[in-house]
Short mmCIF file of C-alpha atoms in Angstrom, two decimals:
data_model
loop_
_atom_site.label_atom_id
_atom_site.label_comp_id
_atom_site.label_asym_id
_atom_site.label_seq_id
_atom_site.Cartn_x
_atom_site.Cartn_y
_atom_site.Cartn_z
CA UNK A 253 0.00 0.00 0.00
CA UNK A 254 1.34 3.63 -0.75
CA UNK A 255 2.29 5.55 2.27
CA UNK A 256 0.35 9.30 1.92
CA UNK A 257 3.34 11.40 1.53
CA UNK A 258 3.37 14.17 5.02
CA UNK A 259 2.18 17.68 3.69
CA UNK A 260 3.04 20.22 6.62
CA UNK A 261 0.08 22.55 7.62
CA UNK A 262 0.17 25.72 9.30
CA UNK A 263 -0.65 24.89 13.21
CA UNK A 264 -3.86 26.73 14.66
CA UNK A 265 -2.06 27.49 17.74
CA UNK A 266 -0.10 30.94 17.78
CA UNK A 267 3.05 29.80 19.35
CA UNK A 268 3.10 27.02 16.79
CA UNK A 269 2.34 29.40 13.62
CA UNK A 270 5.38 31.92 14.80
CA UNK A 271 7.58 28.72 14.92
CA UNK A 272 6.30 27.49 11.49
CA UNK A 273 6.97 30.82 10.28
CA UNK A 274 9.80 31.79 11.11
CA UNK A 275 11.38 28.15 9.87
CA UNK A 276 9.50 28.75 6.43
CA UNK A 277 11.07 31.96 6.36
CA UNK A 278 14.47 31.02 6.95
CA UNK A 279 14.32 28.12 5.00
CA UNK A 280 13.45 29.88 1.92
CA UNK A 281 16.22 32.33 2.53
CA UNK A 282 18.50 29.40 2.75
CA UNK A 283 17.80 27.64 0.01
CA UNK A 284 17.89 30.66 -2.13
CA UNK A 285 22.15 31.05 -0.55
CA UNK A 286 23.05 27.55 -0.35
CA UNK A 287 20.50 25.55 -2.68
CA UNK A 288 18.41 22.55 -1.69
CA UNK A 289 20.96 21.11 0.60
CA UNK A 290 21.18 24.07 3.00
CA UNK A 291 21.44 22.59 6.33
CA UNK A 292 18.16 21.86 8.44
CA UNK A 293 20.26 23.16 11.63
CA UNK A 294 21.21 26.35 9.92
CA UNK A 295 18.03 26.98 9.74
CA UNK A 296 16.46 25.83 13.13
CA UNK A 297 19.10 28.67 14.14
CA UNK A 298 18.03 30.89 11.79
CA UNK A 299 14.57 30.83 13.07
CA UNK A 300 15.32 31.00 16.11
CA UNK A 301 14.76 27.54 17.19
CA UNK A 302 15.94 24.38 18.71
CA UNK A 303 15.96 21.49 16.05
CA UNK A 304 13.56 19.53 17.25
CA UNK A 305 10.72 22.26 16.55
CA UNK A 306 12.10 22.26 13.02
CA UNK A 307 11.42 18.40 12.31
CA UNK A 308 7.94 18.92 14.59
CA UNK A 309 7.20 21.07 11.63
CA UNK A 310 8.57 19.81 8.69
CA UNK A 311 10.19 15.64 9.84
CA UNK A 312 11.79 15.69 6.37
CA UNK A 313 13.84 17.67 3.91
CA UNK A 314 11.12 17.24 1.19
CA UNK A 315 8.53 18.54 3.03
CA UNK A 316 10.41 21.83 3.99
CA UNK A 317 10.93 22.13 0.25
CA UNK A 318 6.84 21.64 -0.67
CA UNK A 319 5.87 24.44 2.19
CA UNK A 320 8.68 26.73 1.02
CA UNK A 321 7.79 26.56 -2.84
CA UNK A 322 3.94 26.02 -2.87
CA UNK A 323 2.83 29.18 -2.94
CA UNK A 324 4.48 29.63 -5.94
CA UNK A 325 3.46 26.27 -7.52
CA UNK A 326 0.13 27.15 -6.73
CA UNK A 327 0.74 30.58 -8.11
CA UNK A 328 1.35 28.61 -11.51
CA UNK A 329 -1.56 26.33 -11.64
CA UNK A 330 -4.21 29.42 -10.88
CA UNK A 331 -2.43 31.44 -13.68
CA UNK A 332 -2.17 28.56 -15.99
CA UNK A 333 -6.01 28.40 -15.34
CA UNK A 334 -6.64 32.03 -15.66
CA UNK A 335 -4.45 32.28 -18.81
CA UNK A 336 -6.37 29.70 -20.35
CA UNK A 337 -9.89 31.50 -20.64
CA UNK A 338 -8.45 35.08 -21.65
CA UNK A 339 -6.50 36.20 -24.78
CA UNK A 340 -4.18 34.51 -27.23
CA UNK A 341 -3.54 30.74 -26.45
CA UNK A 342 0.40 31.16 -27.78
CA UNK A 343 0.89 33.70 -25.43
CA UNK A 344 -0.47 32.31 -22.86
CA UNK A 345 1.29 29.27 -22.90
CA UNK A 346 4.77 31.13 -23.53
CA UNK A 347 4.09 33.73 -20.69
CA UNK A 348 3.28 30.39 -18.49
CA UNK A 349 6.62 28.48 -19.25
CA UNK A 350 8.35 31.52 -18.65
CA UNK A 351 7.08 31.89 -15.31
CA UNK A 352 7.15 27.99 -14.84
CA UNK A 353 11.16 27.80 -15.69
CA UNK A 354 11.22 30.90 -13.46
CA UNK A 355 9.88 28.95 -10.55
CA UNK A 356 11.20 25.57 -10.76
CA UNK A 357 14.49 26.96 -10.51
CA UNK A 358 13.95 29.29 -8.14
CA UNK A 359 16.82 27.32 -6.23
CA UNK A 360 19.46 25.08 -6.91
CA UNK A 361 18.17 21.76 -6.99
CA UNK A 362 14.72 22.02 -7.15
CA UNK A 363 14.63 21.65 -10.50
CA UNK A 364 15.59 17.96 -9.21
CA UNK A 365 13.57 17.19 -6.63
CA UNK A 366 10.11 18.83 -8.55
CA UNK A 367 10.83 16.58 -11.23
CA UNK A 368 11.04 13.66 -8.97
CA UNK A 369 7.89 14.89 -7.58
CA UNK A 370 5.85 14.95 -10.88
CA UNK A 371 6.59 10.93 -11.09
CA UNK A 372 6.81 9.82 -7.47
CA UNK A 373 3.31 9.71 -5.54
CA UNK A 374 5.24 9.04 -2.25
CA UNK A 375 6.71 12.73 -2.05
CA UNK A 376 4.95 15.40 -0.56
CA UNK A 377 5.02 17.55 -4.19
CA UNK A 378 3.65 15.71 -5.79
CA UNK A 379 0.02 16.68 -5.65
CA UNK A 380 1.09 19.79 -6.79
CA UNK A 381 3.45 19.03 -9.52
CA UNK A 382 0.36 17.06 -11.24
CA UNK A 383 -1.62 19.73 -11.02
CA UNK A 384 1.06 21.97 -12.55
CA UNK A 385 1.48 18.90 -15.50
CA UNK A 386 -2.42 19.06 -15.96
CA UNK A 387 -3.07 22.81 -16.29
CA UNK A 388 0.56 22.99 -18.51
CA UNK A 389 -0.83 20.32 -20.59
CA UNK A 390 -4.21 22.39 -21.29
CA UNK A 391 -2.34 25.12 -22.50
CA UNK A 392 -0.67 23.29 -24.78
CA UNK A 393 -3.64 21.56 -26.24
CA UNK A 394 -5.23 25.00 -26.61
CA UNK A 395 -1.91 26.36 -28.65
CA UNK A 396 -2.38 23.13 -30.67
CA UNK A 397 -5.76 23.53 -31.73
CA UNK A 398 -4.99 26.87 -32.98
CA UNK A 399 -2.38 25.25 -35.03
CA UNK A 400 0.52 27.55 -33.87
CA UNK A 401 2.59 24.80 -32.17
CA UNK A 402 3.24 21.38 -33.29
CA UNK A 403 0.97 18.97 -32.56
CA UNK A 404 3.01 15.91 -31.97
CA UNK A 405 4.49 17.80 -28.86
CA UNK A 406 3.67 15.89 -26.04
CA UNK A 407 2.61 17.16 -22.32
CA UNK A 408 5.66 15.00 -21.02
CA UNK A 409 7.84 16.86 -23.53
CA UNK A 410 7.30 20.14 -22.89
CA UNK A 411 7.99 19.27 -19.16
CA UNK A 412 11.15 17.78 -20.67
CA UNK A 413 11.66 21.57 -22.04
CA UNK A 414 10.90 22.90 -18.73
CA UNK A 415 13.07 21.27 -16.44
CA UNK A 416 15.70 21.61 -19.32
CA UNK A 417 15.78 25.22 -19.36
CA UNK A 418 15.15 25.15 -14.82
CA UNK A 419 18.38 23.50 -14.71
CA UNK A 420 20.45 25.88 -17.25
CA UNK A 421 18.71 28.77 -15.11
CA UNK A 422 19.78 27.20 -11.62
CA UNK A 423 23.67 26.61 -13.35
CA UNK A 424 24.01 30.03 -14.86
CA UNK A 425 26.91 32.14 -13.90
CA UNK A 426 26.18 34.81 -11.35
CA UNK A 427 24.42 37.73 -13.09
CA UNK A 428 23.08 35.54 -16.02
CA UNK A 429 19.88 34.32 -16.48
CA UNK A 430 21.03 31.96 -19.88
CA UNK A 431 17.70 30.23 -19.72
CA UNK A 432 16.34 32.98 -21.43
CA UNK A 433 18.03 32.28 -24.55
CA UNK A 434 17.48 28.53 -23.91
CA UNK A 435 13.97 28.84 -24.05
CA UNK A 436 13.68 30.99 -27.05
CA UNK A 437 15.32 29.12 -28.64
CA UNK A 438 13.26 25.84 -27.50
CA UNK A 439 10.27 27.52 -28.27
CA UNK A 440 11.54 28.20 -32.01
CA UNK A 441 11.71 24.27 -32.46
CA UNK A 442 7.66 24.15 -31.55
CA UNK A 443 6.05 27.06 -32.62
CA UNK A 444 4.45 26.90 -35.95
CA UNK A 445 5.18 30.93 -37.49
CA UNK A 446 2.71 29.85 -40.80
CA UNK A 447 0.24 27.49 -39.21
CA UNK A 448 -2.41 28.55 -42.44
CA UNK A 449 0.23 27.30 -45.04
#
């Protein structure tokens, strides 16, 4: 039987929210410095608290990571879903896998663990990386049937694209964002420019 992966909530008591606060807070800070493997004590410190509270909170790693970046993943499904009622479906999808690459990577190595998420029902992403896939792949169907991206591009490959151009973006020198470039350049391999011809 498949274990439900632990998703951590935001306690109802007040001491408990400060605590799970402040460790969110510091965690994300961390990770943006040191990357996914920031240490757990660093950041108990950080907050302000013993390490014990931390793993009260958050008992693994991977669930530190979901709290810290689901806002954001969230963030991409609702816009995803917004995007897809209003406007040009090109656009929309582009402006979305801008923002998506954006996100993934906004650490080093979460480009990683998010793509072990999407295929791995035990972590505690997961949820939200298949809602991501879902509302990404509706985008893409919409661009299709407009016939101004190819059509044999698959959900699963522009994910592929995705977590292609995360990583360049998390492995850029200082300064540079190269996955910029990288994704143009992606996106001139699936856009259609004459779609009527």
């Amino acid at each position: 039987m498949e274990k439900t992966p632990y998703i951590a909530q935001r306690p109802k008591r007040a001491d408990g929210r400060r605590n799970y606060d402040a460790i969110l807070g510091a965690a994300r800070k961390a990770f943006a410095a040191s990357g996914s493997d920031a240490s757990l004590e660093d950041i108990a410190g950080q907050a302000g608290v013993a390490i014990g509270t931390l793993y009260r909170h958050f008992p693994t790693r991977a669930s530190l990571v979901e709290a810290a970046t689901r806002d954001g993943l969230d963030t991409l499904v609702a816009a995803a879903r917004e995007r897809a009622t209003d406007g040009d479906p090109l656009d929309a999808l582009v402006h979305w896998m801008t923002s998506a690459v954006a996100h993934i990577s906004t650490f080093r190595g979460l480009v990683g663990i998010l793509t072990e998420s999407m295929y791995d029902e035990g972590t505690p992403s997961h949820v939200a990386c298949t809602a991501m896939h879902g509302c990404g792949a509706d985008l893409l169907a919409a661009a299709q049937e407009t016939g101004r991206v190819r059509a044999d591009l698959t959900p699963d490959e522009l994910f592929d694209l995705l977590t292609a151009a995360g990583w360049v973006r998390e492995n850029s020198a200082p300064g540079r964002d190269a996955s910029t470039r990288v994704l143009e350049l992606m996106l001139e391999g699936v856009v259609v420019r004459d779609p009527g011809r």
